[in-house]
mmCIF file of C-alpha atoms in Angstrom:
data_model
loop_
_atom_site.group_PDB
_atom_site.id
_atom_site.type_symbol
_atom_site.label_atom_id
_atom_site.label_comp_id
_atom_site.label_asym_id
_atom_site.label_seq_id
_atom_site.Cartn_x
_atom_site.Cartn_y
_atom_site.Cartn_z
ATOM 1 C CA UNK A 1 -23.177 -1.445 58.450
ATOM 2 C CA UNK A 2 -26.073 -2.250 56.411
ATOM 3 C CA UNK A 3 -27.457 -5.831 56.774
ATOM 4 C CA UNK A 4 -28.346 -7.423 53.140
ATOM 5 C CA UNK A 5 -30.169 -10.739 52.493
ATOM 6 C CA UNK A 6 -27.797 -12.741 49.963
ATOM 7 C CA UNK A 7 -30.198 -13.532 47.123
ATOM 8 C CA UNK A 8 -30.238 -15.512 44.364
ATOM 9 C CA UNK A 9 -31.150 -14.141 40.796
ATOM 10 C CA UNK A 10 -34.559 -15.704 39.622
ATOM 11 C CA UNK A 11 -34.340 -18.599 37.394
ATOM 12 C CA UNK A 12 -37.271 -16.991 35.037
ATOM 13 C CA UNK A 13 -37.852 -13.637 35.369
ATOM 14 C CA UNK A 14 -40.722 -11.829 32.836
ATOM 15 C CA UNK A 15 -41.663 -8.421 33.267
ATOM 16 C CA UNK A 16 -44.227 -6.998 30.957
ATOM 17 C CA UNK A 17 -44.000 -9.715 28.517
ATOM 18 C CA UNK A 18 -46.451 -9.452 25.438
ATOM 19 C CA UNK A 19 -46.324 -12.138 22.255
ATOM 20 C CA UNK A 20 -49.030 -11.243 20.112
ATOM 21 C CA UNK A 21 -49.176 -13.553 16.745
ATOM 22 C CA UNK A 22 -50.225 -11.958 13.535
ATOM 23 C CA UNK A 23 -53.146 -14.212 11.650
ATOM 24 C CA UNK A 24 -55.208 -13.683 8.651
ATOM 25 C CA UNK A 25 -58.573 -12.832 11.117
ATOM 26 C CA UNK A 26 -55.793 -10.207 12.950
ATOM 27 C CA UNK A 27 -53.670 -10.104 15.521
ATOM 28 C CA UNK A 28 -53.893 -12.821 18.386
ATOM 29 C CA UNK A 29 -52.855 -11.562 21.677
ATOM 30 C CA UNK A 30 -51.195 -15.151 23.462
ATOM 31 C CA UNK A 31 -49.461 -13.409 26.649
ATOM 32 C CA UNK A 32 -50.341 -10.204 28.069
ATOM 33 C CA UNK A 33 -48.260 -7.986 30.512
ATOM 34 C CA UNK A 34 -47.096 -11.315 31.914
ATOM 35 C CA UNK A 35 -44.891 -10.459 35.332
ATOM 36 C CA UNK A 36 -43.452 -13.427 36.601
ATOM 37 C CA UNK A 37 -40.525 -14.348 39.513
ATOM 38 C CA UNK A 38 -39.780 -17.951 39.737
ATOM 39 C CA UNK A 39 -36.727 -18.784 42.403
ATOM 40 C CA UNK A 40 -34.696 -22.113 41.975
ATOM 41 C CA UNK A 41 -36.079 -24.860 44.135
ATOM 42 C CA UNK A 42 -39.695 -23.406 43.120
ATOM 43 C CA UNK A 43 -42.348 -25.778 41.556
ATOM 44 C CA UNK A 44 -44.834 -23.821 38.976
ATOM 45 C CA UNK A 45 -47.384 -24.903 37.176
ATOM 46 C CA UNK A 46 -49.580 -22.879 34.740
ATOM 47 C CA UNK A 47 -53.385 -23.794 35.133
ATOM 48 C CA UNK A 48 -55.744 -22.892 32.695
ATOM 49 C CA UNK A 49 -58.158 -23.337 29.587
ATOM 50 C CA UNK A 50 -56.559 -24.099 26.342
ATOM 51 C CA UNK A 51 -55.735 -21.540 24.168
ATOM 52 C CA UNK A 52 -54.984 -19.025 26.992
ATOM 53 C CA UNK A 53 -51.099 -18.783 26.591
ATOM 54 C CA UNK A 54 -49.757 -21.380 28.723
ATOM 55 C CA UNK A 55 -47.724 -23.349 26.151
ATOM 56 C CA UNK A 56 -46.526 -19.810 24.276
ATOM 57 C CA UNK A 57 -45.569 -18.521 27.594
ATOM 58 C CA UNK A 58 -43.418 -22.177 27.953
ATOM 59 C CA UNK A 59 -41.947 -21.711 24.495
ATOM 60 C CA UNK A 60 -40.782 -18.133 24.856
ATOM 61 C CA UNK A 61 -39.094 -19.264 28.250
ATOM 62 C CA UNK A 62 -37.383 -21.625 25.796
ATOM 63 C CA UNK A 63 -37.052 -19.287 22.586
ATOM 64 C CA UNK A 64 -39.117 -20.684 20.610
ATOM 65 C CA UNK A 65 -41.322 -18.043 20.420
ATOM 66 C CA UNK A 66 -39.932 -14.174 20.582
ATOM 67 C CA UNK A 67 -41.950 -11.814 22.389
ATOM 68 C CA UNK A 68 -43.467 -8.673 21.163
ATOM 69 C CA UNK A 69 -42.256 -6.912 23.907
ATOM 70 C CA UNK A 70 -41.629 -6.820 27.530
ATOM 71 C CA UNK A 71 -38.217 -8.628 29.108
ATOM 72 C CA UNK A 72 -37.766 -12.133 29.844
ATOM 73 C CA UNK A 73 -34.664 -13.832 31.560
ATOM 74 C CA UNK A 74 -33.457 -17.301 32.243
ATOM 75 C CA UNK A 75 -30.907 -17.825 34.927
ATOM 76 C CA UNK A 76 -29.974 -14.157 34.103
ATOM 77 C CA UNK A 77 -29.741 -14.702 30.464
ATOM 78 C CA UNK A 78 -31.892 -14.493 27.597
ATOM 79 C CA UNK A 79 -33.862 -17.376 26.329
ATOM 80 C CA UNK A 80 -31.568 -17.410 23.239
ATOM 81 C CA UNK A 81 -28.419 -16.988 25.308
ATOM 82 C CA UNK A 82 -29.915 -20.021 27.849
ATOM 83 C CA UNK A 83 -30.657 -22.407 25.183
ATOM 84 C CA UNK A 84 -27.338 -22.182 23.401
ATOM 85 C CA UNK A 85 -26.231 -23.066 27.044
ATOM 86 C CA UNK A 86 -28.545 -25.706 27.664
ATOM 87 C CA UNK A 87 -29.843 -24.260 30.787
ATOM 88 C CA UNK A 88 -32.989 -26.183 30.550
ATOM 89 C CA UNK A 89 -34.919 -29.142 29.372
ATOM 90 C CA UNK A 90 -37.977 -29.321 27.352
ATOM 91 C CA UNK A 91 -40.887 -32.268 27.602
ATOM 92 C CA UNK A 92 -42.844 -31.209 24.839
ATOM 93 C CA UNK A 93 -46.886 -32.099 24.461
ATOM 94 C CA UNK A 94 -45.675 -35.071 22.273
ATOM 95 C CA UNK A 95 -43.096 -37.500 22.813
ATOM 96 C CA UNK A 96 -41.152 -36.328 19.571
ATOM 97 C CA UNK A 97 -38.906 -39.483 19.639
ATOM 98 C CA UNK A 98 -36.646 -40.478 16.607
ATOM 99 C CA UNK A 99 -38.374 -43.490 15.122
ATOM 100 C CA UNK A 100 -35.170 -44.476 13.840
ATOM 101 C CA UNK A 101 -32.801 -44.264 17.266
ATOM 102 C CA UNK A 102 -33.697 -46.814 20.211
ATOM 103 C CA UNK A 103 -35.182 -45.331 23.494
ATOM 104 C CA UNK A 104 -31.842 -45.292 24.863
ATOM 105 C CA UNK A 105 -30.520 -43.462 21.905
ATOM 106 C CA UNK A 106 -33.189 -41.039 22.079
ATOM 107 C CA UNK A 107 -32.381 -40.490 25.378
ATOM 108 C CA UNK A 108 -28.912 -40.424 24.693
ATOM 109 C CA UNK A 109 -28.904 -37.752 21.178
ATOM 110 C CA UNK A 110 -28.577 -34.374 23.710
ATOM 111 C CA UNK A 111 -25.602 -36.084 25.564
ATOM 112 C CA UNK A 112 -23.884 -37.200 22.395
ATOM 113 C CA UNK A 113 -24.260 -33.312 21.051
ATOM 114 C CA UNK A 114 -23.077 -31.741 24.369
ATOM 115 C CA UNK A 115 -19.731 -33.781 24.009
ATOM 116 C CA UNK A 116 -20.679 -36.207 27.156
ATOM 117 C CA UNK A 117 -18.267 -38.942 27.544
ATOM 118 C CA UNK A 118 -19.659 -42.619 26.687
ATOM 119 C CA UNK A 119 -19.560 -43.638 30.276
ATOM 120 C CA UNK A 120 -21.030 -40.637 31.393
ATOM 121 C CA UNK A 121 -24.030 -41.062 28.477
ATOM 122 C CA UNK A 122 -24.513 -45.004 29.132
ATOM 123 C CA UNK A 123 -24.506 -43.848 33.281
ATOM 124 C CA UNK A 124 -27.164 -41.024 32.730
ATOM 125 C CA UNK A 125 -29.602 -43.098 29.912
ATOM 126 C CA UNK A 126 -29.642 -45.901 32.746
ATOM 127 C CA UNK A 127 -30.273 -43.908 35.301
ATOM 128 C CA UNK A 128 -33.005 -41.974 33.894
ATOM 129 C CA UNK A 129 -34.244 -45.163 32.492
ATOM 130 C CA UNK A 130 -34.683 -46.443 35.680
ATOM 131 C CA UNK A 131 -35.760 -43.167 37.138
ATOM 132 C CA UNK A 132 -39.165 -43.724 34.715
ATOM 133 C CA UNK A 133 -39.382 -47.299 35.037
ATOM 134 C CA UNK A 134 -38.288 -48.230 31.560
ATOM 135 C CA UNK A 135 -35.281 -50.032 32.068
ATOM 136 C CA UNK A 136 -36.218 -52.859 30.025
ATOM 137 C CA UNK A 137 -37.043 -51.080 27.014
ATOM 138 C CA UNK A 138 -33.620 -48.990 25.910
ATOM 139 C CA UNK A 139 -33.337 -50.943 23.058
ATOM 140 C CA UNK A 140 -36.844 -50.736 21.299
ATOM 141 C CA UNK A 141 -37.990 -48.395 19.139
ATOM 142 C CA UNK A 142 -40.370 -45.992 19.712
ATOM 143 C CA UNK A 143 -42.816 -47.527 17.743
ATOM 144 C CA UNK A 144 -42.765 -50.597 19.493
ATOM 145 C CA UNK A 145 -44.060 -48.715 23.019
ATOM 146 C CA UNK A 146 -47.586 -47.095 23.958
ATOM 147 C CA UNK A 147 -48.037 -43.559 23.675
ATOM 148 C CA UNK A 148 -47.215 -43.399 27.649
ATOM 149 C CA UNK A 149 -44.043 -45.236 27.405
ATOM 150 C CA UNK A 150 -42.994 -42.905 25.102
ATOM 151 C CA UNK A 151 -43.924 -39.889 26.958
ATOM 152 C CA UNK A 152 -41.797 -41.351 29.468
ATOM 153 C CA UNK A 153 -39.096 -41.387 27.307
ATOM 154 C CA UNK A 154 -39.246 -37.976 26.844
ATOM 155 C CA UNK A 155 -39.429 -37.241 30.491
ATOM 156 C CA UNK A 156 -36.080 -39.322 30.468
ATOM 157 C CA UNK A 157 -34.360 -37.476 27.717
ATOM 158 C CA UNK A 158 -35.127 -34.271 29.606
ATOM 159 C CA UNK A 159 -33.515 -35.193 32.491
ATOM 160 C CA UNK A 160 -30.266 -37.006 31.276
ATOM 161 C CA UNK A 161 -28.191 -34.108 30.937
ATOM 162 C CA UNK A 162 -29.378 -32.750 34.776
ATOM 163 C CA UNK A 163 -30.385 -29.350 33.258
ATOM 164 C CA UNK A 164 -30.851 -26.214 35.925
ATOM 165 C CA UNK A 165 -34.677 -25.549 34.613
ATOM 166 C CA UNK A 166 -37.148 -28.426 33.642
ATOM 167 C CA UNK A 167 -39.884 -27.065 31.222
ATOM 168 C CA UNK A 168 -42.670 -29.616 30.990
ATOM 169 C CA UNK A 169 -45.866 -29.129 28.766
ATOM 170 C CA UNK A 170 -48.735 -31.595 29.740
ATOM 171 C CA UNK A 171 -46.029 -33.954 30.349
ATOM 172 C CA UNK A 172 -48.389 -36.546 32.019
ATOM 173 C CA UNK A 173 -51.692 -36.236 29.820
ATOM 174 C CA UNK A 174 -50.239 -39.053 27.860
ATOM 175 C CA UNK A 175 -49.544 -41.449 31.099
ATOM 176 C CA UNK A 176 -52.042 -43.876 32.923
ATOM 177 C CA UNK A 177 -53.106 -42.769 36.614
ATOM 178 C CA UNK A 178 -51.129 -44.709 38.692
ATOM 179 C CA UNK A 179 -47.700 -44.350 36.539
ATOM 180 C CA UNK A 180 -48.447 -40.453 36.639
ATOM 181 C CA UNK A 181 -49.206 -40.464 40.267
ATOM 182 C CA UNK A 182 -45.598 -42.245 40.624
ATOM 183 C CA UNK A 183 -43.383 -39.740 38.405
ATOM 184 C CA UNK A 184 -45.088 -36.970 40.193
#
């Protein structure tokens, strides 16, 4: 008998993955033959200059951006198929709060579409409230908080519904050294 290793599919898996964008100065090649493996439990982080693909590659994981070729899977699905599952959450560059819902219904918007219970959506936006020190400020708007705070937020709204896959783009740029130095 044959001894096998149990494991586990990839949570992101890209083999070959090309996105070129068409502009009026010609085509713009963002990702190139991009071959990827990320495991669950694994911590990634791209690292590079601006413009080189890191936010495209990001957005493709999270089908916002289609690929011009090449294969690209999220927890064995593709990025379509994982977002209408909500396999992941996204921290986008900017906060991209509602000014017209509190922080705690910011927060709360992704649990209220998912079909969380009330308990279960006042239990997760004080958690994760806590979780980025902004317990005190559920019922402001976003307005009413500095850019950080509100980055925060974001962090929090990310995290509320306890996704599989955390996509975060330059998550901390907008936070002060010593609050980035605690959420990392």
């Amino acid at each position: 008998m044959k001894d096998t290793l149990n494991v586990a599919a990839p949570v992101i898996e890209a083999k070959g993955l090309n996105l070129i964008f068409q502009t009026a100065d010609g085509p713009v090649h963002a990702l190139k033959d991009v071959n990827l493996t990320i495991n669950a439990g694994e911590f990634v982080s791209f690292i590079g200059p601006s413009g080189c693909g890191k936010t495209t590659f990001l957005r493709a994981i999270a089908a916002l951006e289609h690929p011009t070729n090449g294969t690209l899977a999220v927890n064995g699905m593709t990025p379509d198929e994982a977002r209408r599952k909500r396999a992941y959450g996204y921290v986008f560059q900017a906060a991209g709060l509602y000014p017209w819902r509190t922080i705690a219904g910011n927060i709360r918007l992704p649990l209220e579409i998912m079909g969380f219970s009330k308990p279960d959506q006042a239990e997760r936006v004080a958690r994760v409230l806590d979780l980025v020190e902004l317990s005190g400020f559920a019922n402001r708007f976003p307005w009413q908080l500095s850019g950080g705070m509100q980055q925060r937020a974001s962090i929090a709204r990310a995290l509320a519904f306890d996704a599989d896959i955390l996509l975060m783009d330059e998550p901390f740029g907008a936070l002060d050294e010593i609050v980035r130095d605690r959420l990392n």
